[in-house]
PDB file of C-alpha atoms in Angstrom:
ATOM      1  CA  UNK A  10      -0.045  -0.070  -0.307  1.00 46.00           C
ATOM      2  CA  UNK A  11       1.121   3.557  -0.591  1.00 44.00           C
ATOM      3  CA  UNK A  12       0.658   4.095   3.167  1.00 47.00           C
ATOM      4  CA  UNK A  13       2.863   2.842   5.934  1.00 44.00           C
ATOM      5  CA  UNK A  14       0.060   2.182   8.896  1.00 41.00           C
ATOM      6  CA  UNK A  15       2.918   1.438  10.631  1.00 41.00           C
ATOM      7  CA  UNK A  16       4.851   4.285  12.580  1.00 42.00           C
ATOM      8  CA  UNK A  17       6.921   2.666  15.869  1.00 43.00           C
ATOM      9  CA  UNK A  18      10.460   2.544  15.574  1.00 42.00           C
ATOM     10  CA  UNK A  19      11.288   0.801  18.845  1.00 41.00           C
ATOM     11  CA  UNK A  20      10.544  -2.786  19.893  1.00 42.00           C
ATOM     12  CA  UNK A  21       9.041  -1.058  23.408  1.00 44.00           C
ATOM     13  CA  UNK A  22       5.610  -2.764  24.213  1.00 49.00           C
ATOM     14  CA  UNK A  23       3.253   0.586  25.502  1.00 59.00           C
ATOM     15  CA  UNK A  24       0.881  -0.442  27.756  1.00 67.00           C
ATOM     16  CA  UNK A  25      -1.757   0.738  25.274  1.00 74.00           C
ATOM     17  CA  UNK A  26      -0.821  -1.606  22.633  1.00 69.00           C
ATOM     18  CA  UNK A  27      -1.227  -4.556  25.199  1.00 68.00           C
ATOM     19  CA  UNK A  28      -4.656  -3.227  26.002  1.00 78.00           C
ATOM     20  CA  UNK A  29      -5.535  -3.059  21.815  1.00 79.00           C
ATOM     21  CA  UNK A  30      -4.581  -6.593  21.539  1.00 76.00           C
ATOM     22  CA  UNK A  31      -6.604  -7.729  24.776  1.00 79.00           C
ATOM     23  CA  UNK A  32      -9.686  -5.824  22.931  1.00 83.00           C
ATOM     24  CA  UNK A  33      -8.721  -7.275  19.325  1.00 82.00           C
ATOM     25  CA  UNK A  34      -8.702 -11.001  20.416  1.00 81.00           C
ATOM     26  CA  UNK A  35     -11.782 -10.857  22.920  1.00 85.00           C
ATOM     27  CA  UNK A  36     -13.968  -8.471  20.681  1.00 88.00           C
ATOM     28  CA  UNK A  37     -12.922 -10.574  16.924  1.00 86.00           C
ATOM     29  CA  UNK A  38     -12.848 -13.792  18.426  1.00 83.00           C
ATOM     30  CA  UNK A  39     -16.289 -13.173  20.186  1.00 87.00           C
ATOM     31  CA  UNK A  40     -17.908 -12.497  17.134  1.00 87.00           C
ATOM     32  CA  UNK A  41     -18.578 -16.187  16.203  1.00 83.00           C
ATOM     33  CA  UNK A  42     -21.116 -16.831  18.942  1.00 88.00           C
ATOM     34  CA  UNK A  43     -22.556 -13.076  17.686  1.00 90.00           C
ATOM     35  CA  UNK A  44     -22.676 -14.153  14.250  1.00 88.00           C
ATOM     36  CA  UNK A  45     -24.489 -18.031  15.471  1.00 87.00           C
ATOM     37  CA  UNK A  46     -26.849 -15.726  17.484  1.00 90.00           C
ATOM     38  CA  UNK A  47     -27.885 -13.531  15.148  1.00 92.00           C
ATOM     39  CA  UNK A  48     -28.195 -16.712  11.814  1.00 90.00           C
ATOM     40  CA  UNK A  49     -30.462 -18.392  13.963  1.00 90.00           C
ATOM     41  CA  UNK A  50     -32.785 -16.278  13.319  1.00 94.00           C
ATOM     42  CA  UNK A  51     -32.460 -14.068  10.669  1.00 95.00           C
ATOM     43  CA  UNK A  52     -31.946 -15.118   7.295  1.00 94.00           C
ATOM     44  CA  UNK A  53     -28.515 -15.043   5.596  1.00 92.00           C
ATOM     45  CA  UNK A  54     -28.316 -12.573   2.756  1.00 94.00           C
ATOM     46  CA  UNK A  55     -30.430  -9.892   5.442  1.00 95.00           C
ATOM     47  CA  UNK A  56     -28.127 -10.328   8.135  1.00 94.00           C
ATOM     48  CA  UNK A  57     -24.773  -9.713   6.311  1.00 93.00           C
ATOM     49  CA  UNK A  58     -26.680  -7.122   3.810  1.00 95.00           C
ATOM     50  CA  UNK A  59     -27.802  -5.128   7.024  1.00 95.00           C
ATOM     51  CA  UNK A  60     -24.285  -5.349   9.409  1.00 94.00           C
ATOM     52  CA  UNK A  61     -22.319  -4.666   5.812  1.00 94.00           C
ATOM     53  CA  UNK A  62     -24.161  -1.388   4.931  1.00 95.00           C
ATOM     54  CA  UNK A  63     -23.850  -0.245   8.790  1.00 95.00           C
ATOM     55  CA  UNK A  64     -19.801  -1.260   8.690  1.00 93.00           C
ATOM     56  CA  UNK A  65     -19.346   0.425   5.181  1.00 94.00           C
ATOM     57  CA  UNK A  66     -21.364   3.677   6.527  1.00 95.00           C
ATOM     58  CA  UNK A  67     -19.073   3.395   9.507  1.00 93.00           C
ATOM     59  CA  UNK A  68     -15.804   2.887   8.097  1.00 93.00           C
ATOM     60  CA  UNK A  69     -16.250   5.840   5.538  1.00 94.00           C
ATOM     61  CA  UNK A  70     -17.206   7.976   8.007  1.00 94.00           C
ATOM     62  CA  UNK A  71     -14.162   7.339  10.093  1.00 91.00           C
ATOM     63  CA  UNK A  72     -12.107   7.638   6.945  1.00 92.00           C
ATOM     64  CA  UNK A  73     -13.253  10.616   5.849  1.00 95.00           C
ATOM     65  CA  UNK A  74     -14.629  12.947   8.544  1.00 94.00           C
ATOM     66  CA  UNK A  75     -11.760  11.755  11.439  1.00 91.00           C
ATOM     67  CA  UNK A  76      -9.002  10.704   9.175  1.00 90.00           C
ATOM     68  CA  UNK A  77      -9.696  13.187   6.628  1.00 94.00           C
ATOM     69  CA  UNK A  78      -9.264  10.996   3.412  1.00 95.00           C
ATOM     70  CA  UNK A  79     -10.291  11.306   0.209  1.00 94.00           C
ATOM     71  CA  UNK A  80     -13.945   9.902  -0.547  1.00 95.00           C
ATOM     72  CA  UNK A  81     -13.432   8.822  -4.126  1.00 94.00           C
ATOM     73  CA  UNK A  82     -11.686   5.651  -5.419  1.00 95.00           C
ATOM     74  CA  UNK A  83      -8.854   6.407  -7.532  1.00 95.00           C
ATOM     75  CA  UNK A  84      -9.122   5.390 -11.178  1.00 93.00           C
ATOM     76  CA  UNK A  85      -6.385   2.675 -11.134  1.00 94.00           C
ATOM     77  CA  UNK A  86      -7.575   1.261  -7.889  1.00 94.00           C
ATOM     78  CA  UNK A  87     -11.153   0.995  -8.917  1.00 95.00           C
ATOM     79  CA  UNK A  88     -11.220  -2.774 -10.163  1.00 95.00           C
ATOM     80  CA  UNK A  89      -8.712  -4.093  -7.955  1.00 94.00           C
ATOM     81  CA  UNK A  90     -10.701  -2.854  -4.955  1.00 94.00           C
ATOM     82  CA  UNK A  91     -13.184  -4.745  -6.775  1.00 95.00           C
ATOM     83  CA  UNK A  92     -11.740  -8.215  -6.844  1.00 94.00           C
ATOM     84  CA  UNK A  93     -10.646  -7.387  -3.248  1.00 91.00           C
ATOM     85  CA  UNK A  94     -14.399  -6.814  -2.206  1.00 93.00           C
ATOM     86  CA  UNK A  95     -15.357 -10.403  -4.261  1.00 95.00           C
ATOM     87  CA  UNK A  96     -13.234 -12.088  -2.303  1.00 93.00           C
ATOM     88  CA  UNK A  97     -12.549 -10.578   0.967  1.00 88.00           C
ATOM     89  CA  UNK A  98     -15.926  -9.286   1.789  1.00 91.00           C
ATOM     90  CA  UNK A  99     -18.437 -11.486  -0.329  1.00 94.00           C
ATOM     91  CA  UNK A 100     -16.482 -14.827  -0.814  1.00 94.00           C
ATOM     92  CA  UNK A 101     -15.739 -14.976   2.878  1.00 91.00           C
ATOM     93  CA  UNK A 102     -18.923 -13.977   4.249  1.00 89.00           C
ATOM     94  CA  UNK A 103     -21.162 -16.022   1.955  1.00 92.00           C
ATOM     95  CA  UNK A 104     -19.183 -18.794   2.535  1.00 94.00           C
ATOM     96  CA  UNK A 105     -18.450 -18.428   6.428  1.00 90.00           C
ATOM     97  CA  UNK A 106     -22.473 -17.663   6.736  1.00 89.00           C
ATOM     98  CA  UNK A 107     -23.618 -20.418   5.424  1.00 90.00           C
ATOM     99  CA  UNK A 108     -21.003 -22.639   6.721  1.00 90.00           C
ATOM    100  CA  UNK A 109     -22.224 -21.443  10.732  1.00 86.00           C
ATOM    101  CA  UNK A 110     -25.984 -22.706   9.350  1.00 86.00           C
ATOM    102  CA  UNK A 111     -24.301 -26.641   9.307  1.00 85.00           C
ATOM    103  CA  UNK A 112     -21.344 -26.733  11.743  1.00 83.00           C
ATOM    104  CA  UNK A 113     -20.547 -25.291  15.627  1.00 80.00           C
ATOM    105  CA  UNK A 114     -19.304 -21.676  15.876  1.00 77.00           C
ATOM    106  CA  UNK A 115     -16.046 -23.384  17.856  1.00 73.00           C
ATOM    107  CA  UNK A 116     -15.452 -25.549  15.062  1.00 79.00           C
ATOM    108  CA  UNK A 117     -15.817 -22.595  12.404  1.00 83.00           C
ATOM    109  CA  UNK A 118     -13.358 -20.468  13.945  1.00 79.00           C
ATOM    110  CA  UNK A 119     -10.331 -22.841  13.889  1.00 78.00           C
ATOM    111  CA  UNK A 120     -10.968 -23.727  10.381  1.00 84.00           C
ATOM    112  CA  UNK A 121     -11.748 -20.322   9.310  1.00 83.00           C
ATOM    113  CA  UNK A 122      -7.976 -19.095  11.205  1.00 76.00           C
ATOM    114  CA  UNK A 123      -6.401 -21.553   8.707  1.00 80.00           C
ATOM    115  CA  UNK A 124      -6.637 -18.253   6.256  1.00 78.00           C
ATOM    116  CA  UNK A 125      -2.752 -17.242   7.137  1.00 72.00           C
ATOM    117  CA  UNK A 126      -1.417 -20.878   6.022  1.00 75.00           C
ATOM    118  CA  UNK A 127      -3.633 -20.923   2.947  1.00 83.00           C
ATOM    119  CA  UNK A 128      -2.481 -17.382   1.737  1.00 79.00           C
ATOM    120  CA  UNK A 129       1.451 -18.269   2.281  1.00 76.00           C
ATOM    121  CA  UNK A 130       0.507 -21.130   0.167  1.00 78.00           C
ATOM    122  CA  UNK A 131      -1.146 -18.872  -2.606  1.00 83.00           C
ATOM    123  CA  UNK A 132       1.674 -16.483  -2.370  1.00 79.00           C
ATOM    124  CA  UNK A 133       4.274 -18.397  -3.237  1.00 79.00           C
ATOM    125  CA  UNK A 134       2.584 -19.265  -6.777  1.00 80.00           C
ATOM    126  CA  UNK A 135       0.754 -15.248  -7.637  1.00 82.00           C
ATOM    127  CA  UNK A 136       3.316 -13.583  -5.512  1.00 75.00           C
ATOM    128  CA  UNK A 137       6.626 -15.078  -6.596  1.00 76.00           C
ATOM    129  CA  UNK A 138       7.042 -15.060  -2.631  1.00 72.00           C
ATOM    130  CA  UNK A 139       9.285 -17.541  -1.302  1.00 73.00           C
ATOM    131  CA  UNK A 140       8.066 -21.131   0.599  1.00 70.00           C
ATOM    132  CA  UNK A 141      10.089 -21.782   3.531  1.00 76.00           C
ATOM    133  CA  UNK A 142      10.198 -25.135   5.044  1.00 82.00           C
ATOM    134  CA  UNK A 143       9.564 -23.264   7.935  1.00 79.00           C
ATOM    135  CA  UNK A 144       6.062 -22.237   5.824  1.00 74.00           C
ATOM    136  CA  UNK A 145       5.211 -25.347   4.602  1.00 78.00           C
ATOM    137  CA  UNK A 146       5.553 -27.430   7.904  1.00 83.00           C
ATOM    138  CA  UNK A 147       3.396 -24.519   9.296  1.00 78.00           C
ATOM    139  CA  UNK A 148       0.603 -25.393   6.320  1.00 75.00           C
ATOM    140  CA  UNK A 149       1.042 -28.911   7.231  1.00 81.00           C
ATOM    141  CA  UNK A 150       0.521 -28.435  11.030  1.00 83.00           C
ATOM    142  CA  UNK A 151      -2.725 -25.661  10.155  1.00 76.00           C
ATOM    143  CA  UNK A 152      -4.344 -28.412   7.505  1.00 77.00           C
ATOM    144  CA  UNK A 153      -3.635 -31.774  10.353  1.00 82.00           C
ATOM    145  CA  UNK A 154      -5.853 -29.285  13.138  1.00 77.00           C
ATOM    146  CA  UNK A 155      -8.624 -29.269  10.460  1.00 70.00           C
ATOM    147  CA  UNK A 156      -8.624 -33.313   9.501  1.00 73.00           C
ATOM    148  CA  UNK A 157      -8.178 -33.680  13.255  1.00 76.00           C
ATOM    149  CA  UNK A 158     -11.294 -31.762  14.343  1.00 65.00           C
ATOM    150  CA  UNK A 159     -13.115 -33.487  11.725  1.00 61.00           C
ATOM    151  CA  UNK A 160     -11.985 -37.267  10.993  1.00 63.00           C
ATOM    152  CA  UNK A 161     -14.601 -39.382  12.281  1.00 55.00           C
ATOM    153  CA  UNK A 162     -17.291 -37.061  12.428  1.00 53.00           C
ATOM    154  CA  UNK A 163     -18.039 -36.048   8.850  1.00 49.00           C
ATOM    155  CA  UNK A 164     -21.458 -37.788   9.897  1.00 49.00           C
ATOM    156  CA  UNK A 165     -24.256 -35.369   7.767  1.00 50.00           C
ATOM    157  CA  UNK A 166     -25.055 -34.287  11.978  1.00 52.00           C
ATOM    158  CA  UNK A 167     -23.958 -31.081  12.773  1.00 50.00           C
ATOM    159  CA  UNK A 168     -20.620 -31.103  11.382  1.00 52.00           C
ATOM    160  CA  UNK A 169     -21.283 -32.005   7.988  1.00 73.00           C
ATOM    161  CA  UNK A 170     -18.598 -32.079   5.265  1.00 78.00           C
ATOM    162  CA  UNK A 171     -21.249 -29.334   3.828  1.00 85.00           C
ATOM    163  CA  UNK A 172     -20.221 -27.151   6.530  1.00 86.00           C
ATOM    164  CA  UNK A 173     -16.762 -27.724   6.661  1.00 85.00           C
ATOM    165  CA  UNK A 174     -16.574 -27.372   2.641  1.00 90.00           C
ATOM    166  CA  UNK A 175     -17.990 -23.920   3.400  1.00 92.00           C
ATOM    167  CA  UNK A 176     -15.452 -22.590   5.914  1.00 91.00           C
ATOM    168  CA  UNK A 177     -12.483 -23.886   4.163  1.00 91.00           C
ATOM    169  CA  UNK A 178     -13.980 -21.865   0.986  1.00 94.00           C
ATOM    170  CA  UNK A 179     -14.169 -18.799   2.913  1.00 93.00           C
ATOM    171  CA  UNK A 180     -10.764 -19.262   4.501  1.00 90.00           C
ATOM    172  CA  UNK A 181      -9.365 -19.292   0.578  1.00 92.00           C
ATOM    173  CA  UNK A 182     -11.433 -16.693  -0.330  1.00 93.00           C
ATOM    174  CA  UNK A 183     -10.064 -14.679   2.468  1.00 85.00           C
ATOM    175  CA  UNK A 184      -6.355 -15.723   1.375  1.00 86.00           C
ATOM    176  CA  UNK A 185      -7.208 -15.232  -2.206  1.00 89.00           C
ATOM    177  CA  UNK A 186      -8.384 -11.716  -1.590  1.00 87.00           C
ATOM    178  CA  UNK A 187      -5.339 -10.831   0.791  1.00 81.00           C
ATOM    179  CA  UNK A 188      -3.143 -12.075  -2.135  1.00 84.00           C
ATOM    180  CA  UNK A 189      -4.810 -10.082  -4.365  1.00 87.00           C
ATOM    181  CA  UNK A 190      -4.452  -6.888  -2.356  1.00 84.00           C
ATOM    182  CA  UNK A 191      -0.679  -7.067  -2.032  1.00 81.00           C
ATOM    183  CA  UNK A 192      -0.852  -7.382  -5.779  1.00 85.00           C
ATOM    184  CA  UNK A 193      -1.564  -3.725  -6.392  1.00 88.00           C
ATOM    185  CA  UNK A 194      -0.058  -0.689  -5.503  1.00 89.00           C
ATOM    186  CA  UNK A 195      -2.296   0.968  -3.294  1.00 87.00           C
ATOM    187  CA  UNK A 196      -3.541   4.690  -3.945  1.00 92.00           C
ATOM    188  CA  UNK A 197      -6.219   4.064  -1.122  1.00 91.00           C
ATOM    189  CA  UNK A 198      -5.192   4.458   2.308  1.00 89.00           C
ATOM    190  CA  UNK A 199      -6.198   1.296   4.778  1.00 83.00           C
ATOM    191  CA  UNK A 200      -9.431   2.568   5.831  1.00 88.00           C
ATOM    192  CA  UNK A 201     -10.623   3.410   2.695  1.00 92.00           C
ATOM    193  CA  UNK A 202      -9.868   0.214   1.111  1.00 90.00           C
ATOM    194  CA  UNK A 203     -11.432  -1.519   3.845  1.00 87.00           C
ATOM    195  CA  UNK A 204     -14.400   0.451   3.610  1.00 93.00           C
ATOM    196  CA  UNK A 205     -15.125   0.184   0.102  1.00 95.00           C
ATOM    197  CA  UNK A 206     -13.679  -3.491  -0.122  1.00 92.00           C
ATOM    198  CA  UNK A 207     -17.356  -3.585   2.428  1.00 93.00           C
ATOM    199  CA  UNK A 208     -19.431  -1.682   0.557  1.00 95.00           C
ATOM    200  CA  UNK A 209     -18.201  -3.862  -2.659  1.00 95.00           C
ATOM    201  CA  UNK A 210     -18.939  -6.921  -1.049  1.00 94.00           C
ATOM    202  CA  UNK A 211     -22.286  -5.943   0.282  1.00 95.00           C
ATOM    203  CA  UNK A 212     -23.940  -5.758  -3.412  1.00 95.00           C
ATOM    204  CA  UNK A 213     -24.042  -9.746  -3.581  1.00 94.00           C
ATOM    205  CA  UNK A 214     -25.418  -9.688  -0.229  1.00 94.00           C
ATOM    206  CA  UNK A 215     -28.134  -7.148  -1.715  1.00 96.00           C
ATOM    207  CA  UNK A 216     -28.898  -8.978  -5.079  1.00 95.00           C
ATOM    208  CA  UNK A 217     -29.354 -11.965  -2.771  1.00 94.00           C
ATOM    209  CA  UNK A 218     -31.704 -10.967  -0.103  1.00 95.00           C
ATOM    210  CA  UNK A 219     -33.650  -9.218  -2.888  1.00 94.00           C
ATOM    211  CA  UNK A 220     -34.482 -12.781  -4.732  1.00 93.00           C
ATOM    212  CA  UNK A 221     -34.381 -15.171  -2.137  1.00 93.00           C
ATOM    213  CA  UNK A 222     -35.647 -13.279   1.043  1.00 93.00           C
ATOM    214  CA  UNK A 223     -37.952 -11.275   2.720  1.00 93.00           C
ATOM    215  CA  UNK A 224     -36.264  -8.655   4.863  1.00 91.00           C
ATOM    216  CA  UNK A 225     -39.052  -7.779   6.598  1.00 91.00           C
ATOM    217  CA  UNK A 226     -39.429 -11.357   8.584  1.00 91.00           C
ATOM    218  CA  UNK A 227     -36.506  -9.522  10.850  1.00 94.00           C
ATOM    219  CA  UNK A 228     -39.303  -7.944  12.932  1.00 92.00           C
ATOM    220  CA  UNK A 229     -39.781 -11.343  13.980  1.00 93.00           C
ATOM    221  CA  UNK A 230     -36.283 -11.837  15.376  1.00 94.00           C
ATOM    222  CA  UNK A 231     -35.708 -11.629  19.226  1.00 94.00           C
ATOM    223  CA  UNK A 232     -33.296  -8.887  21.197  1.00 94.00           C
ATOM    224  CA  UNK A 233     -29.839 -11.691  20.842  1.00 92.00           C
ATOM    225  CA  UNK A 234     -30.588 -12.345  17.484  1.00 94.00           C
ATOM    226  CA  UNK A 235     -30.585  -8.975  16.693  1.00 95.00           C
ATOM    227  CA  UNK A 236     -27.980  -7.966  19.090  1.00 94.00           C
ATOM    228  CA  UNK A 237     -25.771 -10.307  17.168  1.00 93.00           C
ATOM    229  CA  UNK A 238     -26.348  -8.995  14.119  1.00 94.00           C
ATOM    230  CA  UNK A 239     -24.838  -5.556  15.398  1.00 95.00           C
ATOM    231  CA  UNK A 240     -22.560  -6.861  17.181  1.00 94.00           C
ATOM    232  CA  UNK A 241     -20.925  -8.124  14.037  1.00 92.00           C
ATOM    233  CA  UNK A 242     -21.882  -4.752  12.358  1.00 93.00           C
ATOM    234  CA  UNK A 243     -20.084  -2.203  15.042  1.00 93.00           C
ATOM    235  CA  UNK A 244     -17.759  -4.466  16.861  1.00 92.00           C
ATOM    236  CA  UNK A 245     -16.378  -6.677  14.751  1.00 89.00           C
ATOM    237  CA  UNK A 246     -16.364  -4.755  11.604  1.00 88.00           C
ATOM    238  CA  UNK A 247     -15.763  -1.211  12.655  1.00 88.00           C
ATOM    239  CA  UNK A 248     -14.301  -1.089  16.076  1.00 88.00           C
ATOM    240  CA  UNK A 249     -12.234  -4.125  15.445  1.00 86.00           C
ATOM    241  CA  UNK A 250     -10.946  -2.853  12.388  1.00 77.00           C
ATOM    242  CA  UNK A 251      -9.923   0.796  13.633  1.00 78.00           C
ATOM    243  CA  UNK A 252      -8.213  -0.741  16.725  1.00 81.00           C
ATOM    244  CA  UNK A 253      -6.268  -2.652  14.665  1.00 74.00           C
ATOM    245  CA  UNK A 254      -5.226   0.091  12.252  1.00 66.00           C
ATOM    246  CA  UNK A 255      -4.309   1.433  16.175  1.00 71.00           C
ATOM    247  CA  UNK A 256      -2.221  -1.553  17.118  1.00 72.00           C
ATOM    248  CA  UNK A 257      -0.396  -1.385  13.805  1.00 60.00           C
ATOM    249  CA  UNK A 258       1.062   1.610  14.750  1.00 63.00           C
ATOM    250  CA  UNK A 259       1.948   1.321  18.316  1.00 69.00           C
ATOM    251  CA  UNK A 260       3.175  -2.412  18.393  1.00 59.00           C
ATOM    252  CA  UNK A 261       6.169  -4.521  16.550  1.00 53.00           C
ATOM    253  CA  UNK A 262       4.987  -6.320  13.698  1.00 48.00           C
ATOM    254  CA  UNK A 263       5.482  -9.656  15.510  1.00 47.00           C
ATOM    255  CA  UNK A 264       3.437  -8.947  18.357  1.00 54.00           C
ATOM    256  CA  UNK A 265       0.591  -7.626  15.806  1.00 57.00           C
ATOM    257  CA  UNK A 266       1.177 -10.792  14.174  1.00 56.00           C
ATOM    258  CA  UNK A 267       1.103 -12.773  17.258  1.00 55.00           C
ATOM    259  CA  UNK A 268      -1.926 -11.103  18.666  1.00 59.00           C
ATOM    260  CA  UNK A 269      -3.683 -13.105  15.617  1.00 66.00           C
ATOM    261  CA  UNK A 270      -2.984 -16.303  17.332  1.00 66.00           C
ATOM    262  CA  UNK A 271      -5.052 -16.133  19.906  1.00 71.00           C
ATOM    263  CA  UNK A 272      -8.209 -14.913  18.084  1.00 76.00           C
ATOM    264  CA  UNK A 273      -9.005 -18.642  17.734  1.00 74.00           C
ATOM    265  CA  UNK A 274      -8.280 -19.637  21.345  1.00 75.00           C
ATOM    266  CA  UNK A 275     -11.012 -16.546  22.572  1.00 77.00           C
ATOM    267  CA  UNK A 276     -13.258 -18.026  19.475  1.00 76.00           C
ATOM    268  CA  UNK A 277     -13.692 -21.401  20.395  1.00 77.00           C
ATOM    269  CA  UNK A 278     -14.007 -20.392  24.550  1.00 77.00           C
ATOM    270  CA  UNK A 279     -16.217 -17.822  23.846  1.00 79.00           C
ATOM    271  CA  UNK A 280     -18.575 -20.102  21.502  1.00 77.00           C
ATOM    272  CA  UNK A 281     -18.098 -22.725  24.634  1.00 76.00           C
ATOM    273  CA  UNK A 282     -19.188 -19.947  27.253  1.00 77.00           C
ATOM    274  CA  UNK A 283     -22.190 -18.077  24.940  1.00 76.00           C
ATOM    275  CA  UNK A 284     -23.326 -21.013  23.068  1.00 74.00           C
ATOM    276  CA  UNK A 285     -22.803 -23.504  25.299  1.00 75.00           C
ATOM    277  CA  UNK A 286     -20.842 -25.276  22.862  1.00 71.00           C
ATOM    278  CA  UNK A 287     -18.868 -28.470  24.585  1.00 71.00           C
ATOM    279  CA  UNK A 288     -15.033 -28.257  23.530  1.00 71.00           C
ATOM    280  CA  UNK A 289     -13.329 -31.695  23.563  1.00 76.00           C
ATOM    281  CA  UNK A 290      -9.974 -33.221  23.294  1.00 78.00           C
ATOM    282  CA  UNK A 291     -10.458 -32.864  19.381  1.00 75.00           C
ATOM    283  CA  UNK A 292     -11.124 -29.578  19.527  1.00 74.00           C
ATOM    284  CA  UNK A 293      -8.262 -28.408  22.357  1.00 82.00           C
ATOM    285  CA  UNK A 294      -6.013 -30.851  19.550  1.00 84.00           C
ATOM    286  CA  UNK A 295      -6.877 -28.924  16.554  1.00 79.00           C
ATOM    287  CA  UNK A 296      -6.906 -25.354  17.909  1.00 79.00           C
ATOM    288  CA  UNK A 297      -2.848 -26.536  19.015  1.00 87.00           C
ATOM    289  CA  UNK A 298      -1.737 -27.567  15.321  1.00 85.00           C
ATOM    290  CA  UNK A 299      -3.664 -24.770  14.083  1.00 79.00           C
ATOM    291  CA  UNK A 300      -1.760 -22.110  16.365  1.00 82.00           C
ATOM    292  CA  UNK A 301       1.190 -23.796  16.280  1.00 86.00           C
ATOM    293  CA  UNK A 302       1.149 -23.557  12.028  1.00 80.00           C
ATOM    294  CA  UNK A 303       0.205 -19.763  12.489  1.00 73.00           C
ATOM    295  CA  UNK A 304       3.168 -19.226  14.355  1.00 81.00           C
ATOM    296  CA  UNK A 305       5.614 -20.739  11.710  1.00 81.00           C
ATOM    297  CA  UNK A 306       3.853 -18.879   9.096  1.00 71.00           C
ATOM    298  CA  UNK A 307       3.357 -15.256  11.019  1.00 66.00           C
ATOM    299  CA  UNK A 308       5.632 -15.184  13.593  1.00 72.00           C
ATOM    300  CA  UNK A 309       8.763 -17.458  13.090  1.00 79.00           C
ATOM    301  CA  UNK A 310      10.093 -15.416   9.900  1.00 72.00           C
ATOM    302  CA  UNK A 311       9.971 -12.088  11.922  1.00 69.00           C
ATOM    303  CA  UNK A 312      11.640 -13.078  14.812  1.00 76.00           C
ATOM    304  CA  UNK A 313      14.002 -14.890  12.828  1.00 77.00           C
ATOM    305  CA  UNK A 314      15.294 -11.909  11.093  1.00 74.00           C
ATOM    306  CA  UNK A 315      15.226 -10.005  14.307  1.00 74.00           C
ATOM    307  CA  UNK A 316      17.715 -12.267  15.520  1.00 77.00           C
ATOM    308  CA  UNK A 317      19.719 -12.247  12.657  1.00 78.00           C
ATOM    309  CA  UNK A 318      19.757  -8.287  12.554  1.00 77.00           C
ATOM    310  CA  UNK A 319      20.853  -8.265  16.674  1.00 75.00           C
ATOM    311  CA  UNK A 320      23.624 -10.478  15.575  1.00 75.00           C
ATOM    312  CA  UNK A 321      24.928  -8.399  13.090  1.00 74.00           C
ATOM    313  CA  UNK A 322      24.987  -5.677  15.261  1.00 69.00           C
ATOM    314  CA  UNK A 323      26.746  -7.488  17.856  1.00 66.00           C
TER     315      UNK A 323
END
C-alpha cells in the first residue's frame, strides 16, 4: 500500500498496545458466537446486508470525517477494489455465513483461521514469495488441525461435510483476497480500502436478499439475534478494524502478528461460554495444531529476521 500503517521505531511495548491486543482478541474472537446467534433467526443475506451496510457507512465516516481521507476511489484502484471486495468480503462472508448454519461456531473459527496458511501457499504461486521449509511445515500443521477436528465426525449431523467445505472456502477466499491486495500498488489508504471493500462486498448480499429472502421477516427476530447482527456490524467490522489499525501504529510487527494467534482460542472458548458448545479433545488438539502452524507462518520468520539483525549488530 502507499501508506505506512506502522509508525513505531522501537521494540518497546506500550501499555496501550497491550490493551489493544486484549480488546482485539476478545472482540474478534467473540464475533463467531455473535454471528451464530444472529443467523439462528435472521436469514443469511438479510443478516449480511444490514451488518455490511452499517459497517461500510461507519468505516467511510471514520475515513472521511475523522481521518480526513478523500472519499473517491482513484481510477487505478477501482477494479482491484472490486476484486478484493468480492474475495475478502463477499466470498469470505457468504461461505462463512452458510458454513455457520451447518457447523458449530467453535469448529468454524478453527477452520476459518487457517487463512494465513493458505495465503502463504497462494503467495508462493501468485506473488513468487519464497515458501520456506518452516512455512511449509506451518501449512502442514494447519491442515492437520482441520483433519483432526473432522475425521470420524463427518457424518451429516451438526459437523457436516458441506459445512466444513464452506468454511474452508471462506478461508481460501480471505487468503485469495489478501494476495490480491498485495499484488496491487494502492493509492487508497488502509481505512478507505477496507471501507470500499465492504461496500463492494455488500452488493451481492443485496441481490441475494432481494431474490431469495423477505427482509421484513427480521421484525420477528428476538433481541439476542438482533444483538448478534449489530455486534458483527459495529464491533467486529468497525471497531475491530479501527483497533487493528491503531495496534499496527503502536507495536512491533511480531506482536501484531502474534495477536492473531489468540483469536481462534478466544473464538473457541467464547463459543463454549455463550452458546454452550462443548470443547473436547478434538477441539483442543486441532486448536493446538492450527496455532502452531500460524506461529510458523506468521511469527517465526519475523523472529528469525530480528535475531539475525541482533547478531549482526553484536
